[in-house]
Short mmCIF file of C-alpha atoms in Angstrom, two decimals:
data_model
loop_
_atom_site.label_atom_id
_atom_site.label_comp_id
_atom_site.label_asym_id
_atom_site.label_seq_id
_atom_site.Cartn_x
_atom_site.Cartn_y
_atom_site.Cartn_z
CA UNK A 1 -30.21 29.94 -7.50
CA UNK A 2 -33.51 31.49 -9.39
CA UNK A 3 -32.21 28.70 -12.59
CA UNK A 4 -32.23 26.34 -10.11
CA UNK A 5 -35.64 26.96 -8.73
CA UNK A 6 -37.06 27.47 -12.50
CA UNK A 7 -35.67 23.84 -13.10
CA UNK A 8 -37.42 22.50 -9.74
CA UNK A 9 -40.78 24.10 -10.94
CA UNK A 10 -40.21 22.34 -14.48
CA UNK A 11 -39.13 19.10 -12.91
CA UNK A 12 -42.23 19.08 -10.21
CA UNK A 13 -44.49 19.59 -13.61
CA UNK A 14 -43.05 17.01 -15.15
CA UNK A 15 -43.24 14.54 -12.49
CA UNK A 16 -46.86 15.30 -12.35
CA UNK A 17 -47.46 14.83 -16.40
CA UNK A 18 -45.58 11.95 -15.93
CA UNK A 19 -47.61 10.37 -13.25
CA UNK A 20 -51.06 11.43 -14.70
CA UNK A 21 -50.23 9.67 -17.93
CA UNK A 22 -48.20 7.05 -16.53
CA UNK A 23 -45.33 7.62 -18.29
CA UNK A 24 -41.96 5.90 -17.45
CA UNK A 25 -39.44 8.31 -19.19
CA UNK A 26 -39.30 11.63 -20.48
CA UNK A 27 -36.98 14.11 -22.07
CA UNK A 28 -36.94 17.80 -23.14
CA UNK A 29 -34.14 19.49 -24.76
CA UNK A 30 -33.83 23.46 -25.01
CA UNK A 31 -30.75 24.89 -26.53
CA UNK A 32 -27.75 23.34 -24.66
CA UNK A 33 -30.33 22.42 -21.66
CA UNK A 34 -31.28 18.82 -21.10
CA UNK A 35 -33.63 17.46 -18.21
CA UNK A 36 -34.53 13.61 -18.56
CA UNK A 37 -36.63 11.86 -16.04
CA UNK A 38 -37.01 8.06 -15.55
CA UNK A 39 -38.71 6.21 -13.15
CA UNK A 40 -39.44 2.43 -12.65
CA UNK A 41 -42.46 1.04 -13.88
CA UNK A 42 -45.35 1.74 -11.84
CA UNK A 43 -46.32 -1.10 -9.22
CA UNK A 44 -49.62 -1.75 -8.05
CA UNK A 45 -48.94 -3.26 -4.84
CA UNK A 46 -47.04 -0.38 -3.95
CA UNK A 47 -49.99 1.64 -4.38
CA UNK A 48 -48.12 5.20 -3.89
CA UNK A 49 -46.45 7.11 -6.72
CA UNK A 50 -43.00 6.02 -7.77
CA UNK A 51 -40.10 8.93 -7.33
CA UNK A 52 -38.58 10.13 -10.61
CA UNK A 53 -34.84 10.75 -10.70
CA UNK A 54 -34.18 13.87 -12.51
CA UNK A 55 -30.96 14.00 -14.59
CA UNK A 56 -29.89 17.49 -15.88
CA UNK A 57 -27.19 18.18 -17.88
CA UNK A 58 -25.37 16.09 -20.92
CA UNK A 59 -24.39 13.07 -18.45
CA UNK A 60 -27.38 10.91 -17.53
CA UNK A 61 -26.57 9.26 -14.07
CA UNK A 62 -28.02 5.81 -13.12
CA UNK A 63 -29.76 6.17 -9.79
CA UNK A 64 -31.47 2.88 -8.43
CA UNK A 65 -35.32 2.74 -8.61
CA UNK A 66 -36.94 3.86 -5.15
CA UNK A 67 -40.78 3.78 -4.32
CA UNK A 68 -41.25 6.01 -1.80
CA UNK A 69 -44.96 6.91 -0.94
CA UNK A 70 -44.63 10.74 -1.45
CA UNK A 71 -44.28 12.52 -4.48
CA UNK A 72 -41.29 14.89 -3.96
CA UNK A 73 -38.27 16.32 -5.49
CA UNK A 74 -35.25 14.47 -6.56
CA UNK A 75 -33.68 14.45 -2.84
CA UNK A 76 -36.34 11.76 -1.65
CA UNK A 77 -34.88 9.20 -3.54
CA UNK A 78 -32.12 9.25 -0.96
CA UNK A 79 -33.69 9.07 1.93
CA UNK A 80 -33.34 6.26 4.04
CA UNK A 81 -36.54 4.46 5.33
CA UNK A 82 -34.61 2.74 8.40
CA UNK A 83 -35.31 3.63 11.74
CA UNK A 84 -31.62 4.82 13.40
CA UNK A 85 -30.80 3.78 16.92
CA UNK A 86 -30.13 7.20 18.69
CA UNK A 87 -26.62 7.65 19.81
CA UNK A 88 -24.92 6.45 16.94
CA UNK A 89 -21.59 7.92 15.75
CA UNK A 90 -21.08 7.66 11.93
CA UNK A 91 -17.73 6.65 10.06
CA UNK A 92 -17.73 8.97 6.88
CA UNK A 93 -15.78 8.68 3.86
CA UNK A 94 -12.98 11.28 3.78
CA UNK A 95 -12.64 11.08 0.13
CA UNK A 96 -14.13 10.00 -3.21
CA UNK A 97 -13.13 6.83 -4.05
CA UNK A 98 -13.67 2.63 -4.11
CA UNK A 99 -14.69 1.00 -0.93
CA UNK A 100 -12.59 -1.90 -0.08
CA UNK A 101 -13.72 -4.45 3.07
CA UNK A 102 -10.31 -6.29 3.41
CA UNK A 103 -6.69 -5.89 3.29
CA UNK A 104 -6.52 -8.36 0.09
CA UNK A 105 -9.03 -10.02 -1.67
CA UNK A 106 -8.42 -13.25 0.13
CA UNK A 107 -8.28 -11.56 3.46
CA UNK A 108 -10.88 -11.34 5.92
CA UNK A 109 -13.12 -8.50 6.69
CA UNK A 110 -11.50 -5.71 8.76
CA UNK A 111 -14.69 -4.91 10.59
CA UNK A 112 -18.29 -6.62 10.45
CA UNK A 113 -21.41 -6.08 12.11
CA UNK A 114 -20.76 -6.27 16.01
CA UNK A 115 -16.76 -5.92 16.00
CA UNK A 116 -15.35 -3.52 18.54
CA UNK A 117 -13.30 -0.92 17.39
CA UNK A 118 -11.07 1.68 18.69
CA UNK A 119 -9.85 5.12 17.00
CA UNK A 120 -6.76 3.13 15.59
CA UNK A 121 -8.99 0.27 14.10
CA UNK A 122 -8.35 0.48 10.13
CA UNK A 123 -12.15 -0.39 9.21
CA UNK A 124 -11.61 -0.38 5.29
CA UNK A 125 -9.33 0.87 2.41
CA UNK A 126 -10.73 3.52 0.03
CA UNK A 127 -9.01 3.42 -3.37
CA UNK A 128 -8.43 7.12 -4.83
CA UNK A 129 -6.35 8.20 -7.55
CA UNK A 130 -4.78 4.70 -7.51
CA UNK A 131 -3.59 5.12 -4.23
CA UNK A 132 -5.07 2.93 -1.29
CA UNK A 133 -6.03 4.64 1.84
CA UNK A 134 -6.68 3.18 4.98
CA UNK A 135 -9.40 4.46 6.91
CA UNK A 136 -8.86 4.58 10.68
CA UNK A 137 -12.17 4.46 12.76
CA UNK A 138 -11.39 7.39 14.98
CA UNK A 139 -14.02 6.58 17.37
CA UNK A 140 -14.08 3.59 19.69
CA UNK A 141 -17.38 1.38 19.86
CA UNK A 142 -19.15 -1.31 18.17
CA UNK A 143 -19.93 -1.68 14.35
CA UNK A 144 -23.77 -1.63 14.42
CA UNK A 145 -24.24 -1.11 10.83
CA UNK A 146 -22.13 -1.42 7.36
CA UNK A 147 -23.57 0.71 4.82
CA UNK A 148 -21.45 -0.09 1.80
CA UNK A 149 -20.48 -2.90 0.23
CA UNK A 150 -16.83 -4.21 -0.88
CA UNK A 151 -15.74 -2.56 -4.56
CA UNK A 152 -18.69 -0.02 -4.52
CA UNK A 153 -17.97 3.56 -5.22
CA UNK A 154 -18.30 6.36 -2.29
CA UNK A 155 -18.32 9.85 -2.20
CA UNK A 156 -17.05 12.52 0.07
CA UNK A 157 -18.80 12.47 3.62
CA UNK A 158 -20.88 9.28 2.64
CA UNK A 159 -21.50 7.21 5.88
CA UNK A 160 -19.81 3.93 5.78
CA UNK A 161 -20.64 2.54 8.94
CA UNK A 162 -22.49 3.49 11.89
CA UNK A 163 -20.98 2.80 15.39
CA UNK A 164 -22.71 2.15 19.25
CA UNK A 165 -20.07 4.26 21.16
CA UNK A 166 -18.29 2.63 24.29
CA UNK B 1 -2.00 15.48 4.81
CA UNK B 2 -0.59 15.84 1.15
CA UNK B 3 2.74 15.13 0.29
CA UNK B 4 4.57 18.32 -0.84
CA UNK B 5 6.78 16.20 -3.24
CA UNK B 6 6.47 16.39 -6.91
CA UNK B 7 7.77 12.48 -7.16
CA UNK B 8 4.59 10.96 -5.72
CA UNK B 9 4.24 7.29 -6.00
CA UNK B 10 2.00 6.26 -8.86
CA UNK B 11 1.17 2.58 -9.71
CA UNK B 12 0.64 3.40 -13.39
CA UNK B 13 3.93 5.43 -13.64
CA UNK B 14 5.97 2.86 -11.78
CA UNK B 15 4.79 0.07 -14.29
CA UNK B 16 4.99 1.97 -17.03
CA UNK B 17 7.55 0.23 -19.46
CA UNK B 18 8.65 -1.88 -16.51
CA UNK B 19 10.56 -4.78 -18.06
CA UNK B 20 10.50 -7.25 -15.81
CA UNK B 21 9.13 -10.87 -15.98
CA UNK B 22 8.12 -11.27 -12.14
CA UNK B 23 8.59 -8.40 -9.94
CA UNK B 24 5.92 -5.59 -10.29
CA UNK B 25 3.32 -7.22 -12.43
CA UNK B 26 1.04 -5.84 -10.17
CA UNK B 27 1.63 -2.71 -7.85
CA UNK B 28 0.04 -1.22 -5.10
CA UNK B 29 0.62 2.24 -3.81
CA UNK B 30 -0.73 3.02 0.14
CA UNK B 31 -0.90 6.37 1.06
CA UNK B 32 -0.04 5.42 4.74
CA UNK B 33 0.25 1.86 6.30
CA UNK B 34 1.31 0.27 9.43
CA UNK B 35 3.98 -1.49 7.16
CA UNK B 36 4.16 -2.54 3.82
CA UNK B 37 5.46 -5.99 4.71
CA UNK B 38 2.29 -6.57 6.76
CA UNK B 39 0.15 -5.54 3.66
CA UNK B 40 2.15 -7.94 1.40
CA UNK B 41 1.26 -10.68 3.88
CA UNK B 42 -2.38 -10.27 3.50
CA UNK B 43 -1.52 -11.23 0.03
CA UNK B 44 0.73 -13.99 0.45
CA UNK B 45 -2.16 -16.74 1.28
CA UNK B 46 -2.60 -16.53 -2.80
CA UNK B 47 0.06 -18.08 -4.85
CA UNK B 48 -1.36 -16.24 -7.66
CA UNK B 49 -0.01 -12.73 -6.12
CA UNK B 50 3.94 -13.72 -6.86
CA UNK B 51 5.80 -10.87 -7.52
CA UNK B 52 3.19 -8.24 -5.96
CA UNK B 53 4.92 -5.02 -5.00
CA UNK B 54 3.21 -2.78 -2.34
CA UNK B 55 4.84 0.63 -1.81
CA UNK B 56 3.64 3.19 0.76
CA UNK B 57 4.23 7.11 1.16
CA UNK B 58 4.54 6.61 4.98
CA UNK B 59 4.74 4.20 7.30
CA UNK B 60 3.31 4.31 11.03
CA UNK B 61 4.94 1.40 12.34
CA UNK B 62 7.91 0.08 9.85
CA UNK B 63 10.45 -1.90 11.46
CA UNK B 64 13.86 -3.16 10.75
CA UNK B 65 15.26 -6.42 12.06
CA UNK B 66 15.10 -7.27 15.50
CA UNK B 67 11.84 -5.50 16.16
CA UNK B 68 13.94 -1.94 15.55
CA UNK B 69 12.00 0.82 14.05
CA UNK B 70 12.56 2.24 10.75
CA UNK B 71 12.16 5.93 10.58
CA UNK B 72 10.79 8.04 7.89
CA UNK B 73 9.10 11.11 6.84
CA UNK B 74 6.40 10.95 4.61
CA UNK B 75 6.82 10.77 1.00
CA UNK B 76 10.90 10.90 1.79
CA UNK B 77 11.78 7.31 0.75
CA UNK B 78 10.95 4.43 -0.97
CA UNK B 79 9.29 1.87 1.39
CA UNK B 80 7.96 -1.51 -0.59
CA UNK B 81 7.70 -4.86 -0.08
CA UNK B 82 8.00 -7.61 -2.77
CA UNK B 83 6.04 -10.69 -2.17
CA UNK B 84 7.34 -14.53 -3.43
CA UNK B 85 4.93 -17.12 -3.23
CA UNK B 86 7.00 -19.34 -5.12
CA UNK B 87 10.35 -18.76 -4.18
CA UNK B 88 12.99 -21.65 -3.87
CA UNK B 89 15.70 -20.05 -2.72
CA UNK B 90 16.61 -20.40 1.01
CA UNK B 91 16.29 -17.41 3.50
CA UNK B 92 20.01 -16.56 3.69
CA UNK B 93 20.55 -16.82 0.01
CA UNK B 94 17.45 -14.55 -0.57
CA UNK B 95 18.50 -11.81 2.12
CA UNK B 96 21.88 -11.61 -0.04
CA UNK B 97 20.19 -11.45 -3.56
CA UNK B 98 17.80 -8.73 -2.27
CA UNK B 99 20.84 -6.84 -0.62
CA UNK B 100 22.91 -6.78 -4.01
CA UNK B 101 19.37 -5.85 -6.09
CA UNK B 102 19.15 -2.76 -3.54
CA UNK B 103 22.73 -1.86 -3.76
CA UNK B 104 22.79 -1.96 -7.86
CA UNK B 105 19.57 0.05 -7.78
CA UNK B 106 21.30 2.54 -5.52
CA UNK B 107 24.25 3.19 -7.52
CA UNK B 108 27.90 2.21 -7.94
CA UNK B 109 28.81 3.58 -4.41
CA UNK B 110 26.44 1.63 -2.40
CA UNK B 111 27.80 -1.29 -0.53
CA UNK B 112 26.47 -3.81 1.55
CA UNK B 113 26.73 -4.22 4.85
CA UNK B 114 25.73 -8.08 5.89
CA UNK B 115 23.08 -8.72 6.39
CA UNK B 116 20.37 -6.61 5.53
CA UNK B 117 22.39 -2.39 5.31
CA UNK B 118 23.19 -1.05 2.12
CA UNK B 119 25.81 1.66 2.99
CA UNK B 120 26.89 4.90 1.17
CA UNK B 121 29.95 6.97 2.15
CA UNK B 122 30.04 4.93 5.43
CA UNK B 123 26.54 5.47 6.11
CA UNK B 124 23.19 3.80 6.23
CA UNK B 125 20.96 4.40 3.12
CA UNK B 126 18.73 1.27 2.97
CA UNK B 127 17.78 -1.55 4.98
CA UNK B 128 16.14 -5.03 4.01
CA UNK B 129 14.06 -6.87 6.01
CA UNK B 130 13.11 -10.24 4.82
CA UNK B 131 9.97 -11.93 6.49
CA UNK B 132 8.23 -15.39 5.84
CA UNK B 133 4.71 -16.35 6.06
CA UNK B 134 3.74 -20.28 5.96
CA UNK B 135 1.08 -20.33 3.86
CA UNK B 136 -1.35 -23.32 2.71
CA UNK B 137 0.73 -23.39 -0.53
CA UNK B 138 4.26 -23.37 1.35
CA UNK B 139 6.61 -20.51 2.64
CA UNK B 140 5.98 -17.01 1.01
CA UNK B 141 8.43 -14.71 1.24
CA UNK B 142 8.20 -10.82 1.90
CA UNK B 143 11.23 -8.47 0.94
CA UNK B 144 10.67 -5.35 2.37
CA UNK B 145 12.77 -2.51 1.26
CA UNK B 146 13.38 1.27 2.92
CA UNK B 147 15.53 3.58 1.17
CA UNK B 148 16.17 7.15 2.26
CA UNK B 149 15.41 9.23 -0.55
CA UNK B 150 14.75 12.84 0.05
CA UNK B 151 15.65 13.10 4.04
CA UNK B 152 18.05 15.74 4.75
CA UNK B 153 20.79 15.33 7.49
CA UNK B 154 18.35 17.54 10.08
CA UNK B 155 15.62 14.89 9.06
CA UNK B 156 17.47 12.52 11.08
CA UNK B 157 16.98 12.23 14.75
CA UNK B 158 20.55 13.62 16.41
CA UNK B 159 21.37 9.95 17.41
CA UNK B 160 21.17 8.91 13.65
CA UNK B 161 22.73 12.15 11.87
CA UNK B 162 26.20 10.73 11.44
CA UNK B 163 25.16 7.19 10.81
CA UNK B 164 22.33 7.87 8.05
CA UNK B 165 22.11 9.54 4.78
CA UNK B 166 19.95 9.51 1.78
CA UNK B 167 20.14 9.74 -2.17
CA UNK B 168 19.55 13.59 -1.88
CA UNK B 169 22.46 14.08 0.41
CA UNK B 170 24.80 12.40 -1.36
CA UNK B 171 23.83 13.33 -4.81
CA UNK B 172 23.44 16.82 -4.06
CA UNK B 173 20.26 16.76 -6.10
CA UNK B 174 16.69 15.82 -5.63
CA UNK B 175 16.08 12.27 -6.84
CA UNK B 176 12.83 10.61 -8.24
CA UNK B 177 11.25 8.20 -6.45
CA UNK B 178 9.50 6.64 -9.14
CA UNK B 179 12.39 6.17 -11.14
CA UNK B 180 14.27 4.43 -8.55
CA UNK B 181 11.23 2.17 -7.92
CA UNK B 182 11.41 1.02 -11.41
CA UNK B 183 15.09 0.55 -10.98
CA UNK B 184 14.79 -1.40 -7.79
CA UNK B 185 12.29 -3.78 -9.12
CA UNK B 186 14.13 -4.24 -12.50
CA UNK B 187 16.97 -5.10 -10.02
CA UNK B 188 15.17 -7.59 -7.91
CA UNK B 189 13.74 -9.20 -10.96
CA UNK B 190 16.88 -9.63 -12.71
CA UNK B 191 19.15 -10.83 -9.81
CA UNK B 192 16.37 -13.09 -8.42
CA UNK B 193 16.36 -15.14 -11.64
CA UNK B 194 20.03 -15.03 -11.65
CA UNK B 195 20.09 -16.63 -8.06
CA UNK B 196 17.41 -19.45 -9.15
CA UNK B 197 20.00 -20.48 -11.79
CA UNK B 198 23.23 -20.05 -10.19
CA UNK B 199 23.82 -18.88 -6.47
CA UNK B 200 27.32 -18.39 -7.23
CA UNK B 201 27.16 -15.14 -8.99
CA UNK B 202 25.23 -13.67 -6.11
CA UNK B 203 27.92 -14.62 -4.24
CA UNK B 204 30.32 -13.01 -6.31
CA UNK B 205 28.56 -9.81 -6.58
CA UNK B 206 28.35 -9.78 -2.81
CA UNK B 207 32.11 -10.22 -2.61
CA UNK B 208 32.55 -7.22 -5.02
CA UNK B 209 30.11 -5.00 -3.09
CA UNK B 210 30.75 -6.06 0.81
CA UNK B 211 32.03 -3.67 2.88
CA UNK B 212 32.93 -6.58 5.60
CA UNK B 213 35.00 -9.28 3.09
CA UNK B 214 38.46 -9.05 4.59
CA UNK B 215 37.87 -7.02 7.65
CA UNK B 216 37.93 -7.70 11.33
CA UNK B 217 34.59 -7.59 12.86
CA UNK B 218 32.63 -8.89 15.99
CA UNK B 219 29.17 -10.26 15.81
CA UNK B 220 26.72 -11.45 18.27
CA UNK B 221 25.49 -15.23 17.51
CA UNK B 222 22.73 -16.71 20.24
CA UNK B 223 23.98 -14.18 22.47
CA UNK B 224 27.26 -14.53 22.47
CA UNK B 225 30.01 -12.46 20.64
CA UNK B 226 32.41 -13.58 18.13
CA UNK B 227 35.35 -11.61 16.56
CA UNK B 228 37.41 -12.73 13.43
CA UNK B 229 38.24 -11.94 10.12
CA UNK B 230 35.68 -12.01 7.33
CA UNK B 231 36.81 -14.45 4.58
CA UNK B 232 33.63 -14.93 2.60
CA UNK B 233 29.79 -15.51 2.67
CA UNK B 234 27.80 -19.20 1.89
CA UNK B 235 24.87 -19.06 0.45
CA UNK B 236 23.22 -21.37 2.53
CA UNK B 237 25.25 -21.07 5.80
CA UNK B 238 25.96 -17.36 6.05
CA UNK B 239 28.66 -15.14 6.89
CA UNK B 240 32.27 -16.96 7.06
CA UNK B 241 34.47 -16.05 9.72
CA UNK B 242 37.82 -16.83 10.77
CA UNK B 243 38.01 -16.60 14.37
CA UNK B 244 41.02 -15.51 16.24
CA UNK B 245 41.57 -18.91 17.55
CA UNK B 246 41.96 -20.03 13.93
CA UNK B 247 38.57 -21.92 13.63
CA UNK B 248 36.10 -21.21 10.72
CA UNK B 249 32.69 -20.67 11.62
CA UNK B 250 29.65 -19.88 9.72
CA UNK B 251 26.84 -17.55 11.03
CA UNK B 252 23.51 -17.30 9.53
CA UNK B 253 21.75 -14.27 9.20
CA UNK B 254 18.62 -14.74 11.00
CA UNK B 255 20.39 -15.36 14.42
CA UNK B 256 23.52 -12.88 14.10
CA UNK B 257 24.00 -9.33 14.69
CA UNK B 258 27.01 -7.29 13.90
CA UNK B 259 28.34 -5.73 16.74
CA UNK B 260 30.88 -3.38 15.13
#
């Protein structure tokens, strides 16, 4: 944990340096350790700071640039600005894989906004390790949000749909 | 739930060195699905999907003919459906062709019980369910095949234990479903090509593999019972019986059920 805390402090300092100097990219190497930070071009219209996305290690990740108003650590890039309706149930991905919204490329969507589902309704396919996994809703209600798009890579536990329960 | 078996179906392994012209050009493996025939039907509207093959480790609503359920444990069987979007064969010949191919894939001791069962040692080891779907491009056919592989006698419900068997039971060893899957696709590819060129070869194969030819049998046709000697099969009109009255009659597969 001590190392992570140290890294976090370093990242915060680097973000500050980037902001003060209007830097878009910065990379620091020390032995096997590498810290690489990127941020989108400063946008005057937004007015606030632009969050940087830290990449630690040897395999940089590409993360879409967000423009939240507050400066903070990397996690702020994941925060959703949307206000969520209360009492919604989330359908999460049980595995890491690729999300498919239809049974075949020519089929209709399994579900869409407003679709009524029950516990046995197949809501999508997630392809993992070359195997297609039909994902059942395991809840009943009405789809109010679709948070992923066809062909998108999804993580374990990632929210795919939000459902207003019956 | 993960499968305890070591021969988990893998589309790349099934397709590796698969020497087919048409069948299995694309292979999809489902962890669990209601029925592989239903999945294949979703792909039927696109003619380009001819030869697509769907495998599943588990079916939650597998079915046989006349809405009979196809019972199987997880990772115990070959459950697959082959989609034909461009097939000039009539359904009766297609069913015969599939039976010949499945019997060959299973091995020398496999016999055909018309219209859609494959028999080893007098017990059912595999079944075929042919379904069609009307599409804008024409009629698509789906050949559904279920082969019992790793079941042991106690795996079957009590009422099926004397009439069902599996490859492992018959061979006293554990089969490799990937090898069997490859062989099934290869045999289907071969016999479908043969059937399109010369249906008489399929008839000849059926004559060699049939457990009914030359035997007395009773069947239900449009709710009426007929009894007679099986004297042959017609690639378009179905099974040929010489009835006890002396008349010779054809029985198409779609409307006939073997009573005994």
